[in-house]
PDB file of C-alpha atoms in Angstrom:
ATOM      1  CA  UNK A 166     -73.770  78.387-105.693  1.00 90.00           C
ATOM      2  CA  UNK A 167     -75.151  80.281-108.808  1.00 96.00           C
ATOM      3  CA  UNK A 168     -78.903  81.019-108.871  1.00 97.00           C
ATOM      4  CA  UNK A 169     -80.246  80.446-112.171  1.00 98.00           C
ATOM      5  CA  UNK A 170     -84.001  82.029-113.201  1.00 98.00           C
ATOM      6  CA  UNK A 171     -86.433  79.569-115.297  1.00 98.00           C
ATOM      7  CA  UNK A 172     -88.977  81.149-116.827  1.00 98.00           C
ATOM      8  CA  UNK A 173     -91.321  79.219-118.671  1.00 97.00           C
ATOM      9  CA  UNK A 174     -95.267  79.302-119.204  1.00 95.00           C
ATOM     10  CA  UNK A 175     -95.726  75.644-118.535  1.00 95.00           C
ATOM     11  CA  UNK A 176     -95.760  74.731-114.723  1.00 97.00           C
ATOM     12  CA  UNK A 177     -94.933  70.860-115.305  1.00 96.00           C
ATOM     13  CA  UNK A 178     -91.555  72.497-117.091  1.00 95.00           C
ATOM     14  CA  UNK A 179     -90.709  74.700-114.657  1.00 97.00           C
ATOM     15  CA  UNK A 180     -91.134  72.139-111.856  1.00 97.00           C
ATOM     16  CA  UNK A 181     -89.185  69.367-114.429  1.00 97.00           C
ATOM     17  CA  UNK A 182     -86.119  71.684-114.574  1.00 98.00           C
ATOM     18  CA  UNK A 183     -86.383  72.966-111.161  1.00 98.00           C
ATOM     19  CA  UNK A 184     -85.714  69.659-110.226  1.00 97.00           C
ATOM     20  CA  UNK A 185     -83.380  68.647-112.411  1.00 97.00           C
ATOM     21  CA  UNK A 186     -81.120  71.878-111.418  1.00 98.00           C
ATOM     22  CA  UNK A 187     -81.647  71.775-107.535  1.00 97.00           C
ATOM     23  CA  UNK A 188     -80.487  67.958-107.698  1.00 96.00           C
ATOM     24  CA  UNK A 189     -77.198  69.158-109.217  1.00 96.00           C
ATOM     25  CA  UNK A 190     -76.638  72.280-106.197  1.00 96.00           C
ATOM     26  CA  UNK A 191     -78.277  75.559-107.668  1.00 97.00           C
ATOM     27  CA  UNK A 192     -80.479  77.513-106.474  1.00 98.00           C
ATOM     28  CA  UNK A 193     -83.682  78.181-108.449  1.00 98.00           C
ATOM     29  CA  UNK A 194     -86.068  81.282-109.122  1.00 98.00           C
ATOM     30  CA  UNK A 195     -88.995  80.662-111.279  1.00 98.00           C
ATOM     31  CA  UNK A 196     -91.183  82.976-113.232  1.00 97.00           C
ATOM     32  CA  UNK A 197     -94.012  81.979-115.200  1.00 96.00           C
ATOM     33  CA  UNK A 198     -93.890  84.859-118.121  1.00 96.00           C
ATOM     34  CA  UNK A 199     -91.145  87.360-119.197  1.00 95.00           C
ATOM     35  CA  UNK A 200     -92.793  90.658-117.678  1.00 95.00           C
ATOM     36  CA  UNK A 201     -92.738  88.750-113.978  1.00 96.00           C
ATOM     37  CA  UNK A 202     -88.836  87.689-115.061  1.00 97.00           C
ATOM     38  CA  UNK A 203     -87.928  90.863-116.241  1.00 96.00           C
ATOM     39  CA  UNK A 204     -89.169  92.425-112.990  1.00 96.00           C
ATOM     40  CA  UNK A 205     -87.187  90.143-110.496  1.00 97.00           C
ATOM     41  CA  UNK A 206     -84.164  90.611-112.270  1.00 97.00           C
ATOM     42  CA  UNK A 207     -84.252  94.262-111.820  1.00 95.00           C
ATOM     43  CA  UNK A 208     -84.425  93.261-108.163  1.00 95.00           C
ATOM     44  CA  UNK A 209     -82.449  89.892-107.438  1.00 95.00           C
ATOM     45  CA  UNK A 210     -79.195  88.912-108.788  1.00 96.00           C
ATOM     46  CA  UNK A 211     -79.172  86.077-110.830  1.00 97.00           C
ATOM     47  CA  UNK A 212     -76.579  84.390-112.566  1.00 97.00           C
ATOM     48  CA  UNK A 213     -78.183  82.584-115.462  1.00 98.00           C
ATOM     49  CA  UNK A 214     -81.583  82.829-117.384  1.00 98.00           C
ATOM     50  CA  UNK A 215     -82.941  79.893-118.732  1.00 98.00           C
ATOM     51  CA  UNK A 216     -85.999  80.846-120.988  1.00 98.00           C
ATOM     52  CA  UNK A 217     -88.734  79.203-123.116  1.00 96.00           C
ATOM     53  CA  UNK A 218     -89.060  81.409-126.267  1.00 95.00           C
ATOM     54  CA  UNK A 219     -92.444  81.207-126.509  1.00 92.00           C
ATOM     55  CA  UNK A 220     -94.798  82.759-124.108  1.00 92.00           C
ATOM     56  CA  UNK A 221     -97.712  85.040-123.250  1.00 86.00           C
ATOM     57  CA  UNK A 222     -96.922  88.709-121.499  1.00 84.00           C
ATOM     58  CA  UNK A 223     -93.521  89.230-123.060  1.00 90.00           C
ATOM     59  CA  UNK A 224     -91.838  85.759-124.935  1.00 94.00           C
ATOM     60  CA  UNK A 225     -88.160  84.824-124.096  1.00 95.00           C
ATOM     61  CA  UNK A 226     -86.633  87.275-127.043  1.00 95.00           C
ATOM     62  CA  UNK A 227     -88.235  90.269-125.035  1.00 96.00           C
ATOM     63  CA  UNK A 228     -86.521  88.786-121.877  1.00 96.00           C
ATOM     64  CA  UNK A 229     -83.005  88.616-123.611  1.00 96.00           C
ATOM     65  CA  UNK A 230     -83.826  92.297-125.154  1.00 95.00           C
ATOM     66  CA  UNK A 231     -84.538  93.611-121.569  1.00 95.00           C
ATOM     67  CA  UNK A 232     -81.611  91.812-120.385  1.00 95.00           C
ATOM     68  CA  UNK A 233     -79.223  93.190-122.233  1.00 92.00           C
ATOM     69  CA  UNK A 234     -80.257  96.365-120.702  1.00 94.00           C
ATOM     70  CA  UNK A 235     -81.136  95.707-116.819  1.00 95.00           C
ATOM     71  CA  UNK A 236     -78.000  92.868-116.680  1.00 95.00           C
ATOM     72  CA  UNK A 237     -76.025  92.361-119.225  1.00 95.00           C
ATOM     73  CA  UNK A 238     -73.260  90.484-117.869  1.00 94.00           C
ATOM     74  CA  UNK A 239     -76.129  87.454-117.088  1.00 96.00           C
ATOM     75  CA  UNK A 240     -75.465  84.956-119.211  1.00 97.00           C
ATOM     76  CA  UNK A 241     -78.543  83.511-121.622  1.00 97.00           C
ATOM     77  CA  UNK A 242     -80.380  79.496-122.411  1.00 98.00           C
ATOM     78  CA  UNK A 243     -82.843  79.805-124.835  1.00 97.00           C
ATOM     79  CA  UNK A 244     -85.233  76.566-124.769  1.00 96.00           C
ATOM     80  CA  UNK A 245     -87.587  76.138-127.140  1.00 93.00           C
ATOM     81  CA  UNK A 246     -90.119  72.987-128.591  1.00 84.00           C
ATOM     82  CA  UNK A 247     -90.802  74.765-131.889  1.00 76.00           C
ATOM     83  CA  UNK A 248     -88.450  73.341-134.664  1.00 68.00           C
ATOM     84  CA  UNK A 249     -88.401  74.367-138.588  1.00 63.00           C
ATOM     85  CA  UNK A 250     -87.852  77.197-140.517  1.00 54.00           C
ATOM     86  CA  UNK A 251     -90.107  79.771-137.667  1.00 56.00           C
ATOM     87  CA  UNK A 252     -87.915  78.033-135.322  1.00 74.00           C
ATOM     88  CA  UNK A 253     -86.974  80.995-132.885  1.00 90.00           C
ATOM     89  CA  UNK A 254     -84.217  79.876-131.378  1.00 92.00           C
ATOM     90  CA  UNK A 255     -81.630  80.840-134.086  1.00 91.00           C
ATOM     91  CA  UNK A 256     -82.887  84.339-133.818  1.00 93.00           C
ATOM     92  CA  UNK A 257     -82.235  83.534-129.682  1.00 95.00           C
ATOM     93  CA  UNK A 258     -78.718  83.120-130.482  1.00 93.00           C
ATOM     94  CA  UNK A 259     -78.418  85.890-132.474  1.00 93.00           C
ATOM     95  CA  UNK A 260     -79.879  88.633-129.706  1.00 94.00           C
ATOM     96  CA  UNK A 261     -77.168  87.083-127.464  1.00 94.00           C
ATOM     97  CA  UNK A 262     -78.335  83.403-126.018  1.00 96.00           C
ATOM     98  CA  UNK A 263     -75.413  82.032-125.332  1.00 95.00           C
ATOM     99  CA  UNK A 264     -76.797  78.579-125.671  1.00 96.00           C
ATOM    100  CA  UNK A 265     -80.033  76.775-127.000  1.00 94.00           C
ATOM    101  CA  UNK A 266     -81.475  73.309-125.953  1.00 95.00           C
ATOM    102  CA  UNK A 267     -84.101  72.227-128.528  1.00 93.00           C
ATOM    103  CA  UNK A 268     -87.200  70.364-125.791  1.00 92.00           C
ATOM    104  CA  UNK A 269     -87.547  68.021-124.973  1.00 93.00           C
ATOM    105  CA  UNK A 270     -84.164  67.732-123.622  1.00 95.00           C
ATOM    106  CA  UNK A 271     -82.192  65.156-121.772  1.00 96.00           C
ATOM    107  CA  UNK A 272     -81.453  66.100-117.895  1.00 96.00           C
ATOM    108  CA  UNK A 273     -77.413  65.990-119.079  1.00 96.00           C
ATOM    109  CA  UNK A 274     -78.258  68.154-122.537  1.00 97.00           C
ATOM    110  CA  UNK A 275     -79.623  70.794-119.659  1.00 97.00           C
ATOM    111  CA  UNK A 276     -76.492  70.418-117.324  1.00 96.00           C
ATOM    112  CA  UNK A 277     -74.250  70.658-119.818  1.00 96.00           C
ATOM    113  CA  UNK A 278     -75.962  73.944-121.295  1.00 97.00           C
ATOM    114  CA  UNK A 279     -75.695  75.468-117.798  1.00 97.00           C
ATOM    115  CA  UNK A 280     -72.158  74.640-116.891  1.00 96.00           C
ATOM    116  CA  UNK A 281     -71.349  76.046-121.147  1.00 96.00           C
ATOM    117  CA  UNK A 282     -73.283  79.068-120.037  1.00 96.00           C
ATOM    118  CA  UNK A 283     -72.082  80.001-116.435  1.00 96.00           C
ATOM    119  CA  UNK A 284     -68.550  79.519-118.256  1.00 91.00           C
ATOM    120  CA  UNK A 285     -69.024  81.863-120.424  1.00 62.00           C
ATOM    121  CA  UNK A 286     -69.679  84.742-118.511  1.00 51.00           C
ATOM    122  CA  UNK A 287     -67.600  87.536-118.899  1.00 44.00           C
ATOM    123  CA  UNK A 288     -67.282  88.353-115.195  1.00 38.00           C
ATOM    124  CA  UNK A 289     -67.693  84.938-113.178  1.00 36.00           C
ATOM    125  CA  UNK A 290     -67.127  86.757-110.140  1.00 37.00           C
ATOM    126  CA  UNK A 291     -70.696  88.993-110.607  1.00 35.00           C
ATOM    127  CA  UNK A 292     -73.221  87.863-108.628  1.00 36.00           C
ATOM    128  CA  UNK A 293     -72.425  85.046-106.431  1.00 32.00           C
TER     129      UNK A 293
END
């Protein structure tokens, strides 16, 4: 069962998707900012990050940046409510997000953005 980390700054969020992902079998870590994310996943394996871009003590693209480091191999969701031309989450993809889900987003937009994501790992045999 593949443990996926949500980090987000808003707590109804993070309990909305923890929900939504430990209805459909995995297991669920959840940080509040990217410097508390960053330092669980230089201690707990996780198989997926699912981020909010936008957030106080170190956004989502600082996550992916430090990611690429400490885990590379962990595949990346960028979420994001901010739509336009500052919209972040192009930039997301760019730095190596593997997917993006535009919020508010429909419990099967999320599902199938995790299932996408945990398929395209290059090692599906890391961590689980």
């Amino acid at each position: 069962m593949p443990t996926i980390l949500v980090i987000d700054d808003s707590p109804s969020a993070l309990q909305t998707v923890e929900g939504m992902l430990a209805e459909a079998g995995y297991r669920v870590r959840l940080c509040a900012n990217g410097k508390s994310a960053v330092r669980l996943l230089k201690n707990e394996p996780i198989d997926l990050i699912l981020t909010d871009i936008y957030m106080p003590e170190e956004d989502g693209l600082e996550v992916i940046r430090e990611r690429r480091r400490i885990c590379p191999h962990v595949p990346v969701v960028a979420m994001s409510g901010v739509t336009g031309k500052g919209s972040m989450l192009a930039v997301a993809k760019h730095m190596g997000a593997c997917q993006t889900l535009l919020k508010p987003f429909s419990h099967a937009e999320l599902l199938d953005a995790v299932r996408a994501a945990l398929g395209a790992r290059p090692d599906p045999g890391v961590h689980q």
